[in-house]
Structures are given as C-alpha cells and as structure tokens.
Coordinates of C-alpha atoms and ligand atoms in Angstrom, one line a residue:
Chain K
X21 CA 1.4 -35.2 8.8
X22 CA 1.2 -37.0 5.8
X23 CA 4.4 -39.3 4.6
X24 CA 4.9 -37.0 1.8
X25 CA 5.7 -34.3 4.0
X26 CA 8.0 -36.6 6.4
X27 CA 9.9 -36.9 3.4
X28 CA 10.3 -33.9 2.7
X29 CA 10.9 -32.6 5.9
X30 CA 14.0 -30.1 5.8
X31 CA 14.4 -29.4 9.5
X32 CA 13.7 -31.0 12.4
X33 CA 10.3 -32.3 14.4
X34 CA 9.7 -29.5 17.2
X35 CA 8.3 -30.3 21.0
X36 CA 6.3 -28.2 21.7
X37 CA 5.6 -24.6 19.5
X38 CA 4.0 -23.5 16.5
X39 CA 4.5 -24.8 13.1
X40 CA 3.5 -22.2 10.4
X41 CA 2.8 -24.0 7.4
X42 CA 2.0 -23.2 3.4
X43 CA 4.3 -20.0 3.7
X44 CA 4.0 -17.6 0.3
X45 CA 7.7 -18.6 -1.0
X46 CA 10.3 -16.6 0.0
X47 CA 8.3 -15.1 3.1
X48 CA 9.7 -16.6 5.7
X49 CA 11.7 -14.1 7.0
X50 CA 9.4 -11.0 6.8
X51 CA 7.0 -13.6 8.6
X52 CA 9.8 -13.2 11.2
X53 CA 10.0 -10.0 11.3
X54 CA 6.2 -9.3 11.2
X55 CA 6.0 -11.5 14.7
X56 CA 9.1 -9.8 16.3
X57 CA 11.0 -12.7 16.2
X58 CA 14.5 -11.8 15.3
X59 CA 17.1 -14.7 17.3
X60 CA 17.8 -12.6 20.4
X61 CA 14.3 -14.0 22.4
X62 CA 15.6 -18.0 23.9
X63 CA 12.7 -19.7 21.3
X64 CA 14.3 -22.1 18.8
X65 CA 13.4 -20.9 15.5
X66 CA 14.0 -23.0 12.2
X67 CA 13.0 -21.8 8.6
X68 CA 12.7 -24.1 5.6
X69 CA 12.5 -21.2 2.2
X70 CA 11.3 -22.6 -0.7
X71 CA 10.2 -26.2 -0.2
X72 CA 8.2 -27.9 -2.9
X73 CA 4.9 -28.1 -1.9
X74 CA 2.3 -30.4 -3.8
X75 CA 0.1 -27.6 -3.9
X76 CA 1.9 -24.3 -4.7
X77 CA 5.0 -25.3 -6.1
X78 CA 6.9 -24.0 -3.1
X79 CA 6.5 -22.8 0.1
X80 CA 8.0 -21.6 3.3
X81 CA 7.8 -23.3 6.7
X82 CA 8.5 -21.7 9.9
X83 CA 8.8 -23.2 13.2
X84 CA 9.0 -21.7 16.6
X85 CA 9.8 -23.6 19.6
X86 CA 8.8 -23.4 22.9
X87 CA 6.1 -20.5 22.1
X88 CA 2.3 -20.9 20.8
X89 CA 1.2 -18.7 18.5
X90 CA -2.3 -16.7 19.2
X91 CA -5.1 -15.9 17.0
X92 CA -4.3 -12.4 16.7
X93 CA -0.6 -12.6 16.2
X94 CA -1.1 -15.0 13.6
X95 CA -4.0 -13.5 11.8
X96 CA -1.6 -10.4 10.8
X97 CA 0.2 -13.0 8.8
X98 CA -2.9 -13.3 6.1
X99 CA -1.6 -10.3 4.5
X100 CA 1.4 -11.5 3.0
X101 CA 0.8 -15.4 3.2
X102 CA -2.9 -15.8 2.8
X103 CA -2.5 -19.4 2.4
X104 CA -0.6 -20.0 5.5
X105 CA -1.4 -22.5 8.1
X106 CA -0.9 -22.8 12.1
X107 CA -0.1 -25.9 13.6
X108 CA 0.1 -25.9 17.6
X109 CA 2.3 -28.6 18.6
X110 CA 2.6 -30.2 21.8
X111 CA 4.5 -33.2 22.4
X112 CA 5.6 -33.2 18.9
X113 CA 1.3 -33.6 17.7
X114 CA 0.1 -31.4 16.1
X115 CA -3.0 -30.4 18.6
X116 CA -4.4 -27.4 16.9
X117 CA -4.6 -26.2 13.2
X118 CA -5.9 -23.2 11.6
X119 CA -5.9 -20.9 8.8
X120 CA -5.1 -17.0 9.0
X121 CA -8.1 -14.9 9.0
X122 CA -7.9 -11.5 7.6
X123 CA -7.6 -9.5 10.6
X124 CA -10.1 -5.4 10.6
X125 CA -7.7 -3.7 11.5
X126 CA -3.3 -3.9 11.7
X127 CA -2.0 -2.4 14.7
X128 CA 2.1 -1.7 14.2
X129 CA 3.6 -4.2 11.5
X130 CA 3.0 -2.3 8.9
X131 CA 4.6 1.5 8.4
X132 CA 2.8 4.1 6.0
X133 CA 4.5 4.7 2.7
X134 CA 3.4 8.5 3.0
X135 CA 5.8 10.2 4.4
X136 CA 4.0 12.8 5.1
X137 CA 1.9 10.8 7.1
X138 CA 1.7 11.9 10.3
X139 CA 1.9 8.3 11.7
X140 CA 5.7 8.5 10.1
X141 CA 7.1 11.4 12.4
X142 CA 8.2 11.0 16.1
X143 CA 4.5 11.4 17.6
X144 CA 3.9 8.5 20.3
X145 CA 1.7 6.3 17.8
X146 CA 1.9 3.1 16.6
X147 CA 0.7 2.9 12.8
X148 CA -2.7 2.0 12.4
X149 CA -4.3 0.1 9.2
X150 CA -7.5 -0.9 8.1
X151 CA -7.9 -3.9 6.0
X152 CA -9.6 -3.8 2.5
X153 CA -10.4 -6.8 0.4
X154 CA -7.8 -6.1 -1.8
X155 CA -5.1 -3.8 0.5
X156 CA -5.2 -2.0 3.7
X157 CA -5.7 1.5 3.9
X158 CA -3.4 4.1 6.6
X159 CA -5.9 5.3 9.6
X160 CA -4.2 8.5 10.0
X161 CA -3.7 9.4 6.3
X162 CA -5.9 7.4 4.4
X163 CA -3.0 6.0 2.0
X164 CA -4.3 2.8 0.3
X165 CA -1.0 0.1 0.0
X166 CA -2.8 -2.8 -2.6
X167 CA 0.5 -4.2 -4.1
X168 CA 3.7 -5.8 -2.0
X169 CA 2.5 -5.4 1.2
X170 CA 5.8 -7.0 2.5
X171 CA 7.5 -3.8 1.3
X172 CA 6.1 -2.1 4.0
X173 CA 6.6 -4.2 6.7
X174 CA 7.9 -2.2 9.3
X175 CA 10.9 -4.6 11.0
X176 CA 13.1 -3.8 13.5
Chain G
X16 CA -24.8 15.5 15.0
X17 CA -23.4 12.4 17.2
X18 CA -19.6 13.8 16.1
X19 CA -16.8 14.8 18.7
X20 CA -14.8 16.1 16.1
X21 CA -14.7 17.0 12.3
X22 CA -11.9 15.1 11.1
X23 CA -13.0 14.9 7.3
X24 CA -16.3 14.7 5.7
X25 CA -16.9 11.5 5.1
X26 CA -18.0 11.2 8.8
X27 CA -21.3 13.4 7.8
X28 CA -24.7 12.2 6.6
X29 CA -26.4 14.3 4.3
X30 CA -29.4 15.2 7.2
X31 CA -26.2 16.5 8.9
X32 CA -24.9 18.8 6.3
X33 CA -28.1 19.6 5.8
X34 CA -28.8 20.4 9.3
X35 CA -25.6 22.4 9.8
X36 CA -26.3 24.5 6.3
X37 CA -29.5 25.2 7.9
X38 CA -28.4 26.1 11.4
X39 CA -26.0 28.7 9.2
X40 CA -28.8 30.1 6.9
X41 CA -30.5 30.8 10.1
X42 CA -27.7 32.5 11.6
X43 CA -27.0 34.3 8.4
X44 CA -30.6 35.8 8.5
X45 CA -30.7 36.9 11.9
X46 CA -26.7 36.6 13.2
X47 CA -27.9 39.2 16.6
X48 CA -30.0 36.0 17.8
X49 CA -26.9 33.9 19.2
X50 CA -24.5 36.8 20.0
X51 CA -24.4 35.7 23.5
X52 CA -24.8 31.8 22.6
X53 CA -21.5 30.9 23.4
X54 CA -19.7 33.6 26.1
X55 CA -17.3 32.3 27.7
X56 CA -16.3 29.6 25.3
X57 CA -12.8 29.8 24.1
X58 CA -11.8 28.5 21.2
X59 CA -8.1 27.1 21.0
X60 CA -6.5 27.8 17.7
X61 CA -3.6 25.6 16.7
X62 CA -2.4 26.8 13.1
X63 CA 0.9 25.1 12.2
X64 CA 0.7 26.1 8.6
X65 CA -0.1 29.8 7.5
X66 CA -3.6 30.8 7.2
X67 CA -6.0 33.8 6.5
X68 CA -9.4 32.9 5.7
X69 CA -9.8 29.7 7.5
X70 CA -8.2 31.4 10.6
X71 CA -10.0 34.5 10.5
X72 CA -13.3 33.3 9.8
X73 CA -12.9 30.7 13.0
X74 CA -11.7 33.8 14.8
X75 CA -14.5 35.7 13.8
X76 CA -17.3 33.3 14.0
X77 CA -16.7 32.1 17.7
X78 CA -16.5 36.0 18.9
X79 CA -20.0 36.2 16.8
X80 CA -21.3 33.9 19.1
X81 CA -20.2 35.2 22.0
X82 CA -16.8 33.3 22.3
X83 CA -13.2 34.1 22.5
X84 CA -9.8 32.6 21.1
X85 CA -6.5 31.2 22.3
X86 CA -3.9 31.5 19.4
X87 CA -0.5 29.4 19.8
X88 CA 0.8 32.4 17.0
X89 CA 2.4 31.8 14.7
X90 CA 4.3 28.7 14.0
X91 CA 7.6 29.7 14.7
X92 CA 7.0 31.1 18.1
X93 CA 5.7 28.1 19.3
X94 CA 6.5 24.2 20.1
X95 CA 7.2 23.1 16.8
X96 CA 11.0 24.6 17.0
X97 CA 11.9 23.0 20.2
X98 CA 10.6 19.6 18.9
X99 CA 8.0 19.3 20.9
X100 CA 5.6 16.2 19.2
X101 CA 1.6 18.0 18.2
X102 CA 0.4 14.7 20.5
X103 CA 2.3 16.9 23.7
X104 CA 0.7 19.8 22.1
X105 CA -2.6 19.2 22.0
X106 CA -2.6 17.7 25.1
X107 CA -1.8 20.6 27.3
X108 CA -3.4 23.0 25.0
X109 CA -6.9 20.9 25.7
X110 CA -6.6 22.4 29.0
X111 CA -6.8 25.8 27.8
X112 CA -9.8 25.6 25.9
X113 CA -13.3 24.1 25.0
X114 CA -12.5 22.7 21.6
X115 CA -9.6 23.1 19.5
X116 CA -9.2 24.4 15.5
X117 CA -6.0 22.6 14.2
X118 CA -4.5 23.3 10.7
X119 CA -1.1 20.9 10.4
X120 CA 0.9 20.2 7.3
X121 CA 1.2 15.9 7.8
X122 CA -2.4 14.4 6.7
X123 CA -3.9 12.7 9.6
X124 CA -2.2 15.2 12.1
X125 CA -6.4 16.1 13.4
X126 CA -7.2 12.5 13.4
X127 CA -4.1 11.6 15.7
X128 CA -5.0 14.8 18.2
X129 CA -8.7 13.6 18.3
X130 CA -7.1 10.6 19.7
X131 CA -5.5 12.4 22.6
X132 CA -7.6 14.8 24.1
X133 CA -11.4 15.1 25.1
X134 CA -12.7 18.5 23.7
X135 CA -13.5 18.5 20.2
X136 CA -11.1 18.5 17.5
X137 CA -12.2 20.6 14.2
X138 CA -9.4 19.9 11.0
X139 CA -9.1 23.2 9.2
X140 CA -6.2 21.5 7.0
X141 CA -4.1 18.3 7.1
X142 CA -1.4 18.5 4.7
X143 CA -2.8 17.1 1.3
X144 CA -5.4 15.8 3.0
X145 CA -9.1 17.0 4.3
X146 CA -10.7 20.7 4.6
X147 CA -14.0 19.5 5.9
X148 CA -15.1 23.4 7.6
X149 CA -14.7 24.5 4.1
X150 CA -16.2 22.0 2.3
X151 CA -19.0 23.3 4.6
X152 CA -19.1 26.5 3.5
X153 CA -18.7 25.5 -0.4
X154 CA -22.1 23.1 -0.1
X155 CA -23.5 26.1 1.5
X156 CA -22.6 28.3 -1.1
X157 CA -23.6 25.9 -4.1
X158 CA -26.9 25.3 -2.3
X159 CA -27.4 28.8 -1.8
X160 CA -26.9 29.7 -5.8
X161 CA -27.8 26.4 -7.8
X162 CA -29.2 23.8 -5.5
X163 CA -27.1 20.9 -4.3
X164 CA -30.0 18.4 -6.0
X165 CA -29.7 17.4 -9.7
X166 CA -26.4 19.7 -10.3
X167 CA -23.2 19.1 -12.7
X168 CA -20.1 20.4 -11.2
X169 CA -16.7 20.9 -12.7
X170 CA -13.3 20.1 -10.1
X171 CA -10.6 21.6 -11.5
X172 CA -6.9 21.9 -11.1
X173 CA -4.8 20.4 -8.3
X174 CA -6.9 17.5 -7.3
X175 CA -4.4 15.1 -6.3
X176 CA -3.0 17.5 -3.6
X177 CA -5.8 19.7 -3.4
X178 CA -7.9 19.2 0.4
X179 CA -10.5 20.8 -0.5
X180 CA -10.9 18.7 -3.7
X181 CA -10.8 15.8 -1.6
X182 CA -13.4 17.1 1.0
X183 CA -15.7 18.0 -1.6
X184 CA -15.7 15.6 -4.0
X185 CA -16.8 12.8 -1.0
X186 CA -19.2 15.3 0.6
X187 CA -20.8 15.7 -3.1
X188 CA -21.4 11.8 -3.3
X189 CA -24.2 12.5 -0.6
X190 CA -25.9 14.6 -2.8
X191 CA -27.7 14.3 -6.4
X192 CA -24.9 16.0 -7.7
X193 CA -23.3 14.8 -11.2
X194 CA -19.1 15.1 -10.4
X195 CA -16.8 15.8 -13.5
X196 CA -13.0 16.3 -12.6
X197 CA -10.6 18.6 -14.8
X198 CA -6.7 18.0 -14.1
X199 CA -3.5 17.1 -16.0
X200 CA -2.7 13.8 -15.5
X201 CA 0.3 14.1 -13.1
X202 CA -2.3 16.0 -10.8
X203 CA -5.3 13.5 -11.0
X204 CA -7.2 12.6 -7.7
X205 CA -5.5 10.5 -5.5
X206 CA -5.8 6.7 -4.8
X207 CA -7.9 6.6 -1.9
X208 CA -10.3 9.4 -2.8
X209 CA -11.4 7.7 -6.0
X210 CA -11.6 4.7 -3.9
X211 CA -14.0 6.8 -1.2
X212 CA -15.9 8.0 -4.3
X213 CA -16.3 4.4 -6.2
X214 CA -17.6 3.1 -2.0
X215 CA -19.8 5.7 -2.2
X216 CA -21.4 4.5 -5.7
X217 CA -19.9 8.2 -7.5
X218 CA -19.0 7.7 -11.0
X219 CA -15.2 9.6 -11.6
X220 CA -15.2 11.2 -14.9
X221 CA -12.2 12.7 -15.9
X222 CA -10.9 15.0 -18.0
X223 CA -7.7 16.9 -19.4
X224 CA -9.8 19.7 -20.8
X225 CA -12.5 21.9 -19.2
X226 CA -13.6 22.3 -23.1
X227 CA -15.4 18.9 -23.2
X228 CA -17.4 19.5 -20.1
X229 CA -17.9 23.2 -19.2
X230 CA -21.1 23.8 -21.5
X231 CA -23.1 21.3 -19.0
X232 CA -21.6 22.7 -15.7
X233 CA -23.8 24.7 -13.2
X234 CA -20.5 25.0 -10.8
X235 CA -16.7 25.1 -11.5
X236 CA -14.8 24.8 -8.8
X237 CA -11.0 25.9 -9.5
X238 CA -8.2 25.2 -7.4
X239 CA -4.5 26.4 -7.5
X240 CA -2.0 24.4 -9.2
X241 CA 1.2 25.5 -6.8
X242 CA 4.5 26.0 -8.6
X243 CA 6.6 23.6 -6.3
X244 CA 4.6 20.4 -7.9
X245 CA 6.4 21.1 -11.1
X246 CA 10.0 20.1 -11.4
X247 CA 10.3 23.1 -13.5
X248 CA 9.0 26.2 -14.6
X249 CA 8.6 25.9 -17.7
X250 CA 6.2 23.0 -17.7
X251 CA 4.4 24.7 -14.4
X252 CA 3.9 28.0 -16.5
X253 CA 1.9 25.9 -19.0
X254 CA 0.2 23.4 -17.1
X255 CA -1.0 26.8 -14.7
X256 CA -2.1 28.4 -18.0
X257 CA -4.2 25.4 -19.6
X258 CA -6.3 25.2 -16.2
X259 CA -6.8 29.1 -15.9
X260 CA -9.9 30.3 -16.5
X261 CA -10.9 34.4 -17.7
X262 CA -13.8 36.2 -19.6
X263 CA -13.0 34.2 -22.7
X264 CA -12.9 30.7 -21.3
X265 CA -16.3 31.2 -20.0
X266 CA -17.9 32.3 -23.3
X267 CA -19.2 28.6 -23.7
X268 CA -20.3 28.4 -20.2
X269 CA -24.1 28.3 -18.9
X270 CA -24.9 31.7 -18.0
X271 CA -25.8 30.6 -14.7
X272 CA -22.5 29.2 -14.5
X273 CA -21.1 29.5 -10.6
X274 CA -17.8 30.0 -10.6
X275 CA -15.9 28.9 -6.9
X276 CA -12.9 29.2 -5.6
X277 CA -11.2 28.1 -1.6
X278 CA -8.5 31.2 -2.0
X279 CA -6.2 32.6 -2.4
X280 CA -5.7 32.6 -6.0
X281 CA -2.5 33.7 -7.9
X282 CA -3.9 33.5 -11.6
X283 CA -5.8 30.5 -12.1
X284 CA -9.6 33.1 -11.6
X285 CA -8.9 36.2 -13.9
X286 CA -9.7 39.2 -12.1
X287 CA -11.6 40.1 -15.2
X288 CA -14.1 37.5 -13.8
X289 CA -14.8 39.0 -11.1
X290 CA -17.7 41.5 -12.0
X291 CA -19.6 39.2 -13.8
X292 CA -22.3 36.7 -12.5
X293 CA -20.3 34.2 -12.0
X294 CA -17.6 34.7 -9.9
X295 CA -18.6 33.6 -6.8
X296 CA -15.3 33.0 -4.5
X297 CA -16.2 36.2 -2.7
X298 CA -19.5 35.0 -1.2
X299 CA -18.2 31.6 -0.6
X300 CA -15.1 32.9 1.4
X301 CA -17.8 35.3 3.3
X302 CA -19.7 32.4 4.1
X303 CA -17.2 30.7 6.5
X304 CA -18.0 32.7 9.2
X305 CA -22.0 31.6 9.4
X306 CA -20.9 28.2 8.2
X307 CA -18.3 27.8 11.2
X308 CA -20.9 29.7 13.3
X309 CA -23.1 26.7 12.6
X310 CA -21.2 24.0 13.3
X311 CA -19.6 25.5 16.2
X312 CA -22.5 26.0 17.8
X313 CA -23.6 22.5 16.9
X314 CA -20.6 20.8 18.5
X315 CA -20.7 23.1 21.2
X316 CA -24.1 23.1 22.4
Ligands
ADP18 N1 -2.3 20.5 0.1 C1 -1.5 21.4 0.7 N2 -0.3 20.9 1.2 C2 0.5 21.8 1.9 N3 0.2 23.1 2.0 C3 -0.9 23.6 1.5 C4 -1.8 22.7 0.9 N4 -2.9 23.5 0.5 C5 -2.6 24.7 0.9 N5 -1.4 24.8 1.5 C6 -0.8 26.0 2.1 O1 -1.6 26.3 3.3 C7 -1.6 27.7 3.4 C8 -3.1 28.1 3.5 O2 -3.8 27.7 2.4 P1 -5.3 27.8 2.3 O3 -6.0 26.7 3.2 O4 -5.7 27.8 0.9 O5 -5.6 29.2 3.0 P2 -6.6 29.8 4.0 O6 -6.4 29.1 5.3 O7 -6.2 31.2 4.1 O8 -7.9 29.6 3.5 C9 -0.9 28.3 2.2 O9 0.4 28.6 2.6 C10 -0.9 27.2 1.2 O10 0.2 27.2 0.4
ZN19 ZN1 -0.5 7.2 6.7

C-alpha cells in the first residue's frame, strides 16, 4: 500500500481476509449483498463509501475478515464494479491481487426483470444469465438488462 | 439434427431447416410411406395455454406416423390449480411418454423443462416468447410458394409480443431473405430479438406503414394485434384498423404477393382475401401436420 492510501485509510488494517478495492462509489453494499454477506455469518466486515480515490474521484472499499475471496465469487462483482480490485491478505500483506474478470455466465445474483419470466415464479431454479459485452442477457427468457445492473440484484 | 429439443429456432442451421422442410415435402408427397414409422411412440402433450392448430396438428401428425398421444387436458383439470410447479410436471410426465409437446404462458417455461427431463422437449409456445414448430411450417410454406432465396418479406402487427414474429424473424436471418417489419411503435420488436437479428448480421427496417413497403413484398406475414395490449378501446380499435389488411389494401401489392397468417385471426385478414391468390394462411395452417411429421420423426428416429 502506498502512503497515500495509509493516509487515507478510513477503517482499520485487517489480519487475514480480502480487501476489495476501487469499488464503483456507492456499491458497497450491493457488493454485500451480491456475495451473501449480510452481518449474521461471524466475518468481520467493514465498508468505507465514498472515499476519494486519486483515480476515480471516489470509491468504495470493502473488507472481509477472516474469509478469502475466490475467483468465481469475485468475478460476479465485474458487473457492477468493473474497476474493482481483490487484495488477499494474510498477516496483514497483502499476498494476492487481482482484477475482476467478466464472468460467461451469472448463476443466482441477479433476478430477471420479466416477470413473466419463468425463472421468476416458484419453479426450483436459480436464475441463470449470460453475459454480453455491454449487459447480460436472461437464459430462460432471453430478456437483455444493459443499464443499472445493480437494480436487479437479487439480495436477500 | 444434433438437437434434444426445439426450444426456439435460433438453435437451427440452415442445412437443418432445410433438411427437415425436406423430410416434410417428402412426407407430403407420399404421407402412406411412414404410417407405421413411429407405432408405439407416444407423444405427451402438455398444453397450459389454449390451443387448436398447434395442438391438433401435433395430434394429428404423430398418429400419421403411427404414434399416439397423452393429453394432460385441459388446463384447469390438471396440476396447475393445486400449485404444482411445471419442473414437477414434466418430470413425472417424462415417464409417460417418449418426448413431450409443451405450450406454457411464462417465456422460457420449454427451456427450464428441457433442463429436467431426458426425452425431448418441443416448445409449441412460451408466453411472448418462441413458436419454433410453426416457424417450421411458415419457411415451409414461403419456400413452397416464393422461394426462401432472394425474397422481401413484410412482418406485421404485434411484433413485440408476437412468438411467431420472433421465431421467424431469426430463422429468416439464415436465409437470403430481405426482412422489413410493419408495427406501431408501442408494438415494435423486442430488445433482445433485434439484438439476435443485429448478431446474426440482419438489417431491421422498420416501419409504421405497410404503404411504404408493400409494392416490393413477395410475403406479408400478418399477426394479431390482441385488444388487452391497449389500455383502451378506442386507441386498440384504431391501431387494429391501421394494420388490417382487405381487397383494397392489396391493390398496390405484387400480384404474386403471399399473404400468411399463424391463426386465428379476428379482423386483421379480411375474409374478402380469402379467394384470391394470395391468401395463403390456409395452406400454411395445413402444413403443420407434414412439418411436425418431419421433425418428429427427425428427433425421434
Ligand atoms: N404472446 C402471447 N402471449 C400470451 N398468450 C398468447 C400469445 N400469443 C398467443 N396467445 C394465446 O395462446 C392461444 C393460442 O394461440 P395460438 O398459438 O395463436 O393458437 P394455436 O395454438 O391454435 O395455433 C390463444 O388463446 C392466444 O390468445
Ligand atoms: Zn428471464
């Protein structure tokens, strides 16, 4: 970590756990939500919301403690923070840092806007998206969602 | 054809339409040479929406071959009412037969039962979304009566709720076929059509009026505008007028000039069209029987 960012550094250093850094501003929470993370599992979690950022103006930080992060999980997150970062920290290093890759395909997370989707009634299925250069598109329906993503995040 | 199922028709090259058009002219020539193809096949027929042609023509091209049907009748008899979910469904009724015809009102509903059972799946209907068996039997009929190479159709009327609008219009992109689609605004092909259709390298061209286009058309395709997309009456009175077509509409129109429609119709077709040349809903509806012979027989074989 750079001075800069010491500086700025809203909350505190974390053990061991995932750092997600560069967070669209004002994310933080559906970033939450997207990885099922909602206070009642025993991880530490601490949010910073709209921290300037050199870069974008502002951004969002997330920590988790006591949990790292896997490709997969994290790649999910592209969608609504393309810029985001993953820092795996162990023993307060950071040990491991990547970007978010655009995942193929969404499984869950997201819920289809159609309601006459049949993804949106009580069959046993988990929605199902395929992702698009500039959206992701419903398997069951075909409904393309380009715009606010985050709308449709599917939390609880 | 490497297909389990016929979810939409996207899925199909055009050496596979063209094989199962084919397979169907054959049959329609000489139908006595597969009577006995298929005995002892049974069809399962899973119509949670009401039906006529698509039904009957299922029903009646599996018996043609030799086959039989199991119905689940009509919806109100069956599952639906005691809440049973069409995953639960399909499941147990897999077990009754060797493949299964499914019309449902949610788009997506054959995609999700292809994903639980083993026989085949065949989508005769998902809500607003695909129609492929009678996008089948349309080619069939254009091919039959124009050609399906270096064609200009018309697609008119609902298109952004229409299935079979949105089954044709990406099947066409296989072909040499020149697309032009008629529509008031509020009605205009969905999002993720015209998104199949730009993939596919199709050029959309739209229009408000038939008047603009109808002189270069070798097919119109009409569909029905339904009432309950109008907030009110009065504005679904005129929009239903503006795409209806009758004697005097057509007086522009190349005499050759195939006029389609899925059916039923309410008034969008004047009946006064229908002993001239160009009314061609009749055949086309006719057709489904040989078309689904076809393909049955293709994913059954
Ligand atoms: N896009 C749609 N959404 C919901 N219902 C539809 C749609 N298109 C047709 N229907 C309904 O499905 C039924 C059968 O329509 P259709 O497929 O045209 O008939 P058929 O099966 O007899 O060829 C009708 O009651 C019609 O109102
Ligand atoms: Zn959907």
């Amino acid at each position: 970590m750079s001075q800069d960012d010491d500086h700025q550094l809203r909350v505190s250093k974390i053990r061991d756990g995932t750092v997600i850094d560069h967070v669209t501003a004002g994310r933080a929470l559906t970033v939450l939500a997207i990885l099922d993370i909602d206070g009642s599992g025993d991880e530490t979690v601490s949010v910073a919301m709209n921290v300037p950022s050199g870069e974008t103006g502002r951004k969002d930080i997330v920590k988790v403690e006591g949990r790292e992060l896997n490709q997969d999980e994290v790649d999910v997150l592209s969608l609504i923070a393309p810029e985001a970062t993953i820092n795996i920290v162990r023993e307060y290093e950071v040990v491991e840092k990547s970007r978010v890759d655009r995942p193929e395909v969404v499984l869950g997370v997201l819920s289809c806007p159609n309601r006459n989707c049949i993804s949106a009634g009580a069959e046993p299925i988990e929605s199902r998206f395929s992702v698009l250069t500039d959206g992701v598109r419903c398997a069951y329906c075909e409904t393309i969602i380009r715009a606010e993503l985050a709308e449709h995040i599917d939390v609880g | 054809m490497r297909h389990d199922h016929v979810l939409s028709t996207k899925q199909f090259s055009r050496s596979e339409i063209e094989a199962v058009l084919d397979r169907a002219a054959e049959i329609d020539a000489d139908p006595g040479s597969v009577a006995d193809r298929h005995a002892g096949t049974l069809l399962g027929l899973l119509f949670f929406e009401p039906s006529t042609r698509t039904k009957m023509s299922f029903e009646a091209a599996i018996k043609r071959l030799g086959g039989e049907v199991v119905d689940i009748g009509p919806v109100g008899a069956s599952s639906v009412e005691k809440g049973e979910t069409l995953a639960d469904t399909v499941r147990v009724v897999e077990g009754y037969a060797d493949a299964l015809v499914l019309r449902h009102p949610s788009e997506g509903a054959a995609r999700m039962a292809s994903e639980f059972v083993s026989v085949p799946v065949l989508n005769a209907g998902d809500g607003a979304g695909q129609h492929p068996t009678q996008t089948l039997l349309d080619l069939y009929t254009i091919r039959e009566r124009v050609g399906l190479t270096d064609i200009t159709i018309g697609i008119m009327g609902d298109l952004k709720y229409g299935r079979t609008v949105h089954s044709l219009a990406e099947a066409l992109t296989r072909f040499d076929v020149s697309q032009h689609f008629i529509s008031p605004e509020s009605l205009s092909l969905p999002t993720n059509v015209r998104y199949d259709l730009h993939e596919s390298g199709a050029q959309v061209r739209e229009h408000t009026e038939l008047d603009a286009v109808l002189p270069e058309l070798d097919v119109l395709y009409v569909t029905r505008i339904q009432r309950e997309r109008f907030p009110d009456e009065n504005e679904y009175r005129a929009v239903a007028g503006e795409f209806g077509i009758d004697r005097n509409t057509l007086a522009a129109a190349n005499e050759d000039l195939a006029v389609m429609h899925p059916l039923p119709r309410v008034d969008e077709v004047a009946p006064d069209l229908d002993s001239t040349p160009h009314a061609r809903y009749f055949e086309q509806a006719h057709n489904g029987v040989p078309v689904r012979m076809a393909l049955l027989d293709t994913l059954l074989s």
